[in-house]
Structures are given as C-alpha cells and as structure tokens.
PDB file of C-alpha atoms and ligand atoms in Angstrom:
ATOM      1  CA  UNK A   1       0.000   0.000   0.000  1.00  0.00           C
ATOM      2  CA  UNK A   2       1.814   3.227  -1.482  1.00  0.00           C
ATOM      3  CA  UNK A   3       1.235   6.524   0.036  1.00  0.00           C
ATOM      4  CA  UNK A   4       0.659   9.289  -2.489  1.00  0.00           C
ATOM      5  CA  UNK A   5       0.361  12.982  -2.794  1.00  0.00           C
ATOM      6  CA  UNK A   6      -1.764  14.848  -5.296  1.00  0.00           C
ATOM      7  CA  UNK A   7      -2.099  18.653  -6.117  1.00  0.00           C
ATOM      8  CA  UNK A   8      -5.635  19.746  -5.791  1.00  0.00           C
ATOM      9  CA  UNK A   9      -6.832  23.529  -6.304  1.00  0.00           C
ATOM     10  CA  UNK A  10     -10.135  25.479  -5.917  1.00  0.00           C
ATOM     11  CA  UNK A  11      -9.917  27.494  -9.343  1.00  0.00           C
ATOM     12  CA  UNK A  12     -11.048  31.264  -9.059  1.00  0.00           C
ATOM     13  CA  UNK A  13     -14.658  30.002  -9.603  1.00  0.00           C
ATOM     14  CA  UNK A  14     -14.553  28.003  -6.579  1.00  0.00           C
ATOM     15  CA  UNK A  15     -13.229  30.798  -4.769  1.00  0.00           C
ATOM     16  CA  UNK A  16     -15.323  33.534  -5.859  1.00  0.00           C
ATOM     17  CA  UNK A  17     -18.182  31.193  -5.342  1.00  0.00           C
ATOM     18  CA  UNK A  18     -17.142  30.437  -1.392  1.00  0.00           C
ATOM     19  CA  UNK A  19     -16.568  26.957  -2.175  1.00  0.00           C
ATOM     20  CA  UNK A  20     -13.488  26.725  -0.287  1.00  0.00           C
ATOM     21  CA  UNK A  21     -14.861  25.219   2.810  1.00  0.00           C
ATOM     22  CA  UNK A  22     -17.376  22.548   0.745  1.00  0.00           C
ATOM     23  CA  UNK A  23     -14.395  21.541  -1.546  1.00  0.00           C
ATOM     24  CA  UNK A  24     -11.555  21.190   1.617  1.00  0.00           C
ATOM     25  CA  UNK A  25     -14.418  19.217   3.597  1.00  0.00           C
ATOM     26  CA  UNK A  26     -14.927  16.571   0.978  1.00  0.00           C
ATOM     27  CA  UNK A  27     -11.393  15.652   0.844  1.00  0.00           C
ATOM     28  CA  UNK A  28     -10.947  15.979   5.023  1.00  0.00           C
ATOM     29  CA  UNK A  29     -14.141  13.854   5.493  1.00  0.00           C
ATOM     30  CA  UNK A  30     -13.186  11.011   3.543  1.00  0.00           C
ATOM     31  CA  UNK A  31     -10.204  10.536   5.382  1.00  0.00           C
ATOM     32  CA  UNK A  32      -6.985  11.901   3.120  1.00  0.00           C
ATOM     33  CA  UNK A  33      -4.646  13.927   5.049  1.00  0.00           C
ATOM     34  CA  UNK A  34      -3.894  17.825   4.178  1.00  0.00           C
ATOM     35  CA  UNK A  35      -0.568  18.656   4.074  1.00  0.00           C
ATOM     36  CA  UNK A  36      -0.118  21.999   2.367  1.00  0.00           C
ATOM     37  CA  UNK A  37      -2.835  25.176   2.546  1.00  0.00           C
ATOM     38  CA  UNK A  38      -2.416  28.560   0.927  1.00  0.00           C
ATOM     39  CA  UNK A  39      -4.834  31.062  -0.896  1.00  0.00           C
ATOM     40  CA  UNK A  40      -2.567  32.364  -3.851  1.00  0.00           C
ATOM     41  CA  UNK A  41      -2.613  34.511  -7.015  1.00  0.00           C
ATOM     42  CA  UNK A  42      -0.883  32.566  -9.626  1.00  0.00           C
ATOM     43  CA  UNK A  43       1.127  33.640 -11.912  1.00  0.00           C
ATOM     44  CA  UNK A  44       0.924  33.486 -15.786  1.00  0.00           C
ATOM     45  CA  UNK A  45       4.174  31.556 -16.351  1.00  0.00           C
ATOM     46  CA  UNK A  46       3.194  29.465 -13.863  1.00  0.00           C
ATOM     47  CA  UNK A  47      -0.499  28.688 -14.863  1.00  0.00           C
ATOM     48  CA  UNK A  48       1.630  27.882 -18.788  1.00  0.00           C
ATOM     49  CA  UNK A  49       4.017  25.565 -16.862  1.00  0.00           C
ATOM     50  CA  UNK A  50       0.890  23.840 -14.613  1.00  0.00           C
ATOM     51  CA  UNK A  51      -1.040  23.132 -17.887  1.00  0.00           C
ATOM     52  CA  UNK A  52       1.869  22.871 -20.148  1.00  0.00           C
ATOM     53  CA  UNK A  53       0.612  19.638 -21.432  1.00  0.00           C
ATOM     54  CA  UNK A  54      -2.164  21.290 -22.946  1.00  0.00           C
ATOM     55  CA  UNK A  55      -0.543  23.765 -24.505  1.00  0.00           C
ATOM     56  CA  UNK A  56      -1.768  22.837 -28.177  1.00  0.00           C
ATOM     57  CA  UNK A  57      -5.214  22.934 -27.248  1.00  0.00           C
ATOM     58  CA  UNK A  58      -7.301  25.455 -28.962  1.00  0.00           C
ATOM     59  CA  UNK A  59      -8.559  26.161 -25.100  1.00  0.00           C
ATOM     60  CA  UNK A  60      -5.206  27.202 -23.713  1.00  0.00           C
ATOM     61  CA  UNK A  61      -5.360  30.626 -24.049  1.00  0.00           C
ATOM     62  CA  UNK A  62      -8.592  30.961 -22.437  1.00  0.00           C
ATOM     63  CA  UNK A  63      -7.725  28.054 -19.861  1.00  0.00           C
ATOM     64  CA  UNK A  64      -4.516  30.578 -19.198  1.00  0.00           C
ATOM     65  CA  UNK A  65      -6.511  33.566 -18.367  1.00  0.00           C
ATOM     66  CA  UNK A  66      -9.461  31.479 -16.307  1.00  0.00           C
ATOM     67  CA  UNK A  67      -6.751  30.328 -13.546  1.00  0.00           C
ATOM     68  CA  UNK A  68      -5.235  33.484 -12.965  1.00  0.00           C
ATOM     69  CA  UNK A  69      -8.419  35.620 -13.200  1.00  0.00           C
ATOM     70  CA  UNK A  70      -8.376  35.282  -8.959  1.00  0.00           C
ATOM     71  CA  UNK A  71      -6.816  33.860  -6.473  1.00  0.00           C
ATOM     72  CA  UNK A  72      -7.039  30.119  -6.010  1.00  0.00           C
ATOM     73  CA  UNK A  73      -6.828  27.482  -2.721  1.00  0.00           C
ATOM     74  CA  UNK A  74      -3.928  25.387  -3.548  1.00  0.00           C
ATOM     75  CA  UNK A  75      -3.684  22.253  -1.225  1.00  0.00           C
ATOM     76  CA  UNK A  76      -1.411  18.886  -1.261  1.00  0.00           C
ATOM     77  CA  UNK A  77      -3.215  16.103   0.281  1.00  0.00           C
ATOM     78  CA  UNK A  78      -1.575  12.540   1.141  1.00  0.00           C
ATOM     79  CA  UNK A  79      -3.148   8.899   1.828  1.00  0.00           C
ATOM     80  CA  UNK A  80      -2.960   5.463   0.374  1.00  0.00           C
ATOM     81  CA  UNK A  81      -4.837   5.689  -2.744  1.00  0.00           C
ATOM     82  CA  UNK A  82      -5.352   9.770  -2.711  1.00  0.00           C
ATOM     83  CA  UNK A  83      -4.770  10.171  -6.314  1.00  0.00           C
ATOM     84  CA  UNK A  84      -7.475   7.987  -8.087  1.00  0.00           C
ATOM     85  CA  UNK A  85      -9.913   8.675  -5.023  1.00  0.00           C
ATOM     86  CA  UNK A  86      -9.425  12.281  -5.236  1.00  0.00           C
ATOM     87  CA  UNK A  87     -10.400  11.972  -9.171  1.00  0.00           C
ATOM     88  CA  UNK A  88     -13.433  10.026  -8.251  1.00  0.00           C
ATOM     89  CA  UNK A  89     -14.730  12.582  -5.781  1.00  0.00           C
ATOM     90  CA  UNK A  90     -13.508  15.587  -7.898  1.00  0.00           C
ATOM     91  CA  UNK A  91     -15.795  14.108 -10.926  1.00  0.00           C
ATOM     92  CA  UNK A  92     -15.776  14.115 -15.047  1.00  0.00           C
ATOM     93  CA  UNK A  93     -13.830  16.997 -16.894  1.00  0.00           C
ATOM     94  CA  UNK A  94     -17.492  18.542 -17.949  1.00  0.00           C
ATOM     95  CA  UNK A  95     -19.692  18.714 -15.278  1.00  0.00           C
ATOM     96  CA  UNK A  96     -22.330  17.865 -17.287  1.00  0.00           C
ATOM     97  CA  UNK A  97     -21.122  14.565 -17.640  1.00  0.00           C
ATOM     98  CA  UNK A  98     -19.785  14.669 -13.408  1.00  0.00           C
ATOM     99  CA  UNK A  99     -22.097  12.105 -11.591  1.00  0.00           C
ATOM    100  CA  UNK A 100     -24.052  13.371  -9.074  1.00  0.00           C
ATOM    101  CA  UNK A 101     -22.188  13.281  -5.559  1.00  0.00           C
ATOM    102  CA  UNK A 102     -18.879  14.415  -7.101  1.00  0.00           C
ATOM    103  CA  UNK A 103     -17.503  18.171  -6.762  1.00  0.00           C
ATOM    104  CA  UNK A 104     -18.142  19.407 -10.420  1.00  0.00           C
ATOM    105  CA  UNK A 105     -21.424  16.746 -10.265  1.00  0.00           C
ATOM    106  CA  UNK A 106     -23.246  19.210  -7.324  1.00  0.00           C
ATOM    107  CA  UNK A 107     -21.557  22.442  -8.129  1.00  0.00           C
ATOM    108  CA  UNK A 108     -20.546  23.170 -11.374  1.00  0.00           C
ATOM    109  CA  UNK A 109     -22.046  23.541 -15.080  1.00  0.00           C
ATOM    110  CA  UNK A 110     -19.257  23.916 -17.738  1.00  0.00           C
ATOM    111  CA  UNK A 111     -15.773  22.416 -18.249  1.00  0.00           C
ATOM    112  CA  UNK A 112     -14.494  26.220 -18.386  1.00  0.00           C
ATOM    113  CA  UNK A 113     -15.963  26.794 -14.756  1.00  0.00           C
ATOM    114  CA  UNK A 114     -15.091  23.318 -13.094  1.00  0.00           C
ATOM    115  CA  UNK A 115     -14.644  24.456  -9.926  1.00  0.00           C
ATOM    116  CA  UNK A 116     -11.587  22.199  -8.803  1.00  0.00           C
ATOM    117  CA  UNK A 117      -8.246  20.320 -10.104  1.00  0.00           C
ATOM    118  CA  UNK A 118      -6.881  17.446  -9.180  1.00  0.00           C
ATOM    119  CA  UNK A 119      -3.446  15.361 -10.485  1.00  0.00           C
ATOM    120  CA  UNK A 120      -4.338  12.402 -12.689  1.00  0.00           C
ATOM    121  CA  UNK A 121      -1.047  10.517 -11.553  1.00  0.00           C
ATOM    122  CA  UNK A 122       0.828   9.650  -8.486  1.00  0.00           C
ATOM    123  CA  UNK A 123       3.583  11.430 -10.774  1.00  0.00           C
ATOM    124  CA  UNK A 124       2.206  14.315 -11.618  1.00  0.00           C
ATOM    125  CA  UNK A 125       1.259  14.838  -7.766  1.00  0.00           C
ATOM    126  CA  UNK A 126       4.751  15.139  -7.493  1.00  0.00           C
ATOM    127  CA  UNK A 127       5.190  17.335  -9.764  1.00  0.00           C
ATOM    128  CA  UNK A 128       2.653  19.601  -8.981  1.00  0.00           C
ATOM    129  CA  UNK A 129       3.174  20.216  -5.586  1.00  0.00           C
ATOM    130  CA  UNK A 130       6.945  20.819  -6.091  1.00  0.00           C
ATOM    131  CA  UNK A 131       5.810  23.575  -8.607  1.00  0.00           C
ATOM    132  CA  UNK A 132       3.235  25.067  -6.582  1.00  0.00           C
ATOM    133  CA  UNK A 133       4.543  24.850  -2.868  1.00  0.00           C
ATOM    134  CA  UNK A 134       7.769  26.322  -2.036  1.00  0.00           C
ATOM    135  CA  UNK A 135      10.197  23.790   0.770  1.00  0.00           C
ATOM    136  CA  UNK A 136       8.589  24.954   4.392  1.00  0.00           C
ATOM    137  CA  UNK A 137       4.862  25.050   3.089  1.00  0.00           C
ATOM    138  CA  UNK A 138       4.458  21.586   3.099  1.00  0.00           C
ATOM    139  CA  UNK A 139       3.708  20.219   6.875  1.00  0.00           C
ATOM    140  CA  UNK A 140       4.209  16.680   8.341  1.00  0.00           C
ATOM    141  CA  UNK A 141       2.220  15.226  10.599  1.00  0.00           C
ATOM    142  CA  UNK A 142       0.782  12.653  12.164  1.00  0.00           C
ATOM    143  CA  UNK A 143      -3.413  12.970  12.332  1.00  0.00           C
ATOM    144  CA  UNK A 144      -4.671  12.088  16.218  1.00  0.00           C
ATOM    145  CA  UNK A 145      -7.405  10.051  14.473  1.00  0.00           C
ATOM    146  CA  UNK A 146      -5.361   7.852  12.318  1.00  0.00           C
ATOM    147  CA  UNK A 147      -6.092   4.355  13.415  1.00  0.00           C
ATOM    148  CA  UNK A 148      -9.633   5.182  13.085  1.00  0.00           C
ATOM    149  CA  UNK A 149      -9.336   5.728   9.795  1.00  0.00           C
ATOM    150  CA  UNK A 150      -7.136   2.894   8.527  1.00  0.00           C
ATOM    151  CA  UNK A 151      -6.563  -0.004  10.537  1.00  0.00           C
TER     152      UNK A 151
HETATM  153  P1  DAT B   1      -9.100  17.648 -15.670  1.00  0.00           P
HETATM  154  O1  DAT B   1      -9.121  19.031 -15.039  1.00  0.00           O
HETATM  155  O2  DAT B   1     -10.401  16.922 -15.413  1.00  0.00           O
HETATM  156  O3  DAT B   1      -7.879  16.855 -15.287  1.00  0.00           O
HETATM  157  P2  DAT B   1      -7.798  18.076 -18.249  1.00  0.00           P
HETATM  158  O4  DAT B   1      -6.506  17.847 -17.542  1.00  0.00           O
HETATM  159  O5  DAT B   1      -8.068  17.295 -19.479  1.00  0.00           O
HETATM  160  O6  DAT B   1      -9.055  17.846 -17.257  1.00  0.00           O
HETATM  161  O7  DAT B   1      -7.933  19.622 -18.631  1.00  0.00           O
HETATM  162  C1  DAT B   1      -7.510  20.605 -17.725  1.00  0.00           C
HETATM  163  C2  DAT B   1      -8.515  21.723 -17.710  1.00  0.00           C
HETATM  164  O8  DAT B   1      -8.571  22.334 -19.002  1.00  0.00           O
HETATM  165  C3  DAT B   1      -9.965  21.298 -17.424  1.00  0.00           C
HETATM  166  O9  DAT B   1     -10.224  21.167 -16.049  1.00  0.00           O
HETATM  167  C4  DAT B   1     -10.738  22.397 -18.061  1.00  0.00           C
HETATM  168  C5  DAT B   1      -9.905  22.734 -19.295  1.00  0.00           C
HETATM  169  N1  DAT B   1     -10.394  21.982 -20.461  1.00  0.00           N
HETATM  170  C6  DAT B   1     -10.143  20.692 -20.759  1.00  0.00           C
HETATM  171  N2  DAT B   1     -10.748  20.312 -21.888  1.00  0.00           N
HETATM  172  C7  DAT B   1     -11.417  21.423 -22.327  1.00  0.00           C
HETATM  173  C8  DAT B   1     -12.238  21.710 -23.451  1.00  0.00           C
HETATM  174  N3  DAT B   1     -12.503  20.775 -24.370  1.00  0.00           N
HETATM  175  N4  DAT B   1     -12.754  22.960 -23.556  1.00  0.00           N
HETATM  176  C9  DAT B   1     -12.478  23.904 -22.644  1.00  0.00           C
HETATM  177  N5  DAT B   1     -11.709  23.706 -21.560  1.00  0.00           N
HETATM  178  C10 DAT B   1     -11.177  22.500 -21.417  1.00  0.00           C
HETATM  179 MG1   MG B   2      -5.855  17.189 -15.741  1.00  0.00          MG
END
C-alpha cells in the first residue's frame, strides 16, 4: 500500500463562489490527510508551466486567463490511494457529464468553470506540488485520528 500525494486547487470560480470550505471538507471527510494550505494569485508563467501539457489545445489561451483571473486554494493532500480517489470525488472533466455526488457533479455547469483540479497521476502529484509549494509550506504530521481511519 503506497502513500501518495496529489495537487488539488479550488480554481477562481470556486473561490469567488465560497466553495473553499465545501471543496476542503470533501477531501478531510473522507479521510486523506492535508498537508499543504495557501490562498494564492498565480502567476501566468506558472499557470503555462501547470497546464503545459495542454498547450496545443485550442482552449489554452482561455484556460490561461481562467486560472489566474483570482486567487485560487492550492492544497497537497496525502493517503494510500489519494490520487485515483481524489479523481473520483472531484468528478468528469465537464460537469455535465460529473455524476451526481462528485464536486463538479453538485456544483458546477461547464468544463471552463469546473470548480476544482486534481493530479491524474501519483507522478504528476509530485510534480505539482513541487511547482506550486515552495520547501517549508508543506507540513508533516501525524493525524490524532489515524487508526480510526485505517486499521
Ligand atoms: P481535468 O481538469 O479533469 O484533469 P484536463 O486535464 O483534461 O481535465 O484539462 C484541464 C482543464 O482544461 C480542465 O479542467 C478544463 C480545461 N479543459 C479541458 N478540456 C477542455 C475543453 N474541451 N474545452 C475547454 N476547456 C477544457
Ligand atoms: Mg488534468
């Protein structure tokens, strides 16, 4: 059983919508543990980099401007499973298509105003929390409730 990390972040949407606390409390509830928290403006070089596979799309330019139109909520969470369970509650791409129960399922309309990211590998966790979280934001520590959450 591998522990992960993945990147996930309330877009400006979320934010501007006071989603923050619905969207943190779906991924404390289940039982993942947070390990980086910060409300941030991001940068356009660093929205390019983020999304860099995409950068082909006809969408990018738009996608570009939609994630640094406000601040954001980035947050690194860690558990056993995390990334794939994080996409499941996080939902589809268009949310349309986002089953009910799922973030972008219960709050959000359009794939240009979806509300929340998440990393689609263990890898790209990685990667996404080194480039969003400098060394020091990241915390360690062991959750009081643990044992009652894994045995
Ligand atoms: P996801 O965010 O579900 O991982 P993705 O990585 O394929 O989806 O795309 C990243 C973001 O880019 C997505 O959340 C919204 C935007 N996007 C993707 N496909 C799009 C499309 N066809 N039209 C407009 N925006 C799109
Ligand atoms: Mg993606």
């Amino acid at each position: 059983e591998q522990v992960e990390e993945t990147y996930i972040m309330v877009k400006p949407d979320g934010v501007q919508r006071g989603l923050v606390g619905e969207i943190i409390s779906r991924f404390e509830k289940k039982g993942f543990k947070l390990t980086g928290l910060k409300l941030f403006q991001c940068p356009k070089e660093l929205a390019e980099e983020h999304y860099k596979d995409l950068k082909a799309r006809p969408f990018f330019p738009k996608l570009i401007n939609y994630i640094t139109s406000g601040p954001v909520v980035c947050m690194a969470w860690e558990g056993v499973g995390v990334v794939a369970s994080a996409r499941k509650l996080i939902g589809s791409t268009d949310p349309l298509q986002a089953e009910p129960g799922t973030i972008r399922g219960d709050l959000a309309v359009q794939t240009g105003r979806n509300v929340v990211h998440g990393s689609d590998s263990p890898e790209n966790g990685k990667r996404e929390i080194a480039l969003w979280f400098k060394e020091g934001e990241i915390c360690q520590w062991t959750p009081a409730l643990a044992s009652w959450f894994r045995e």
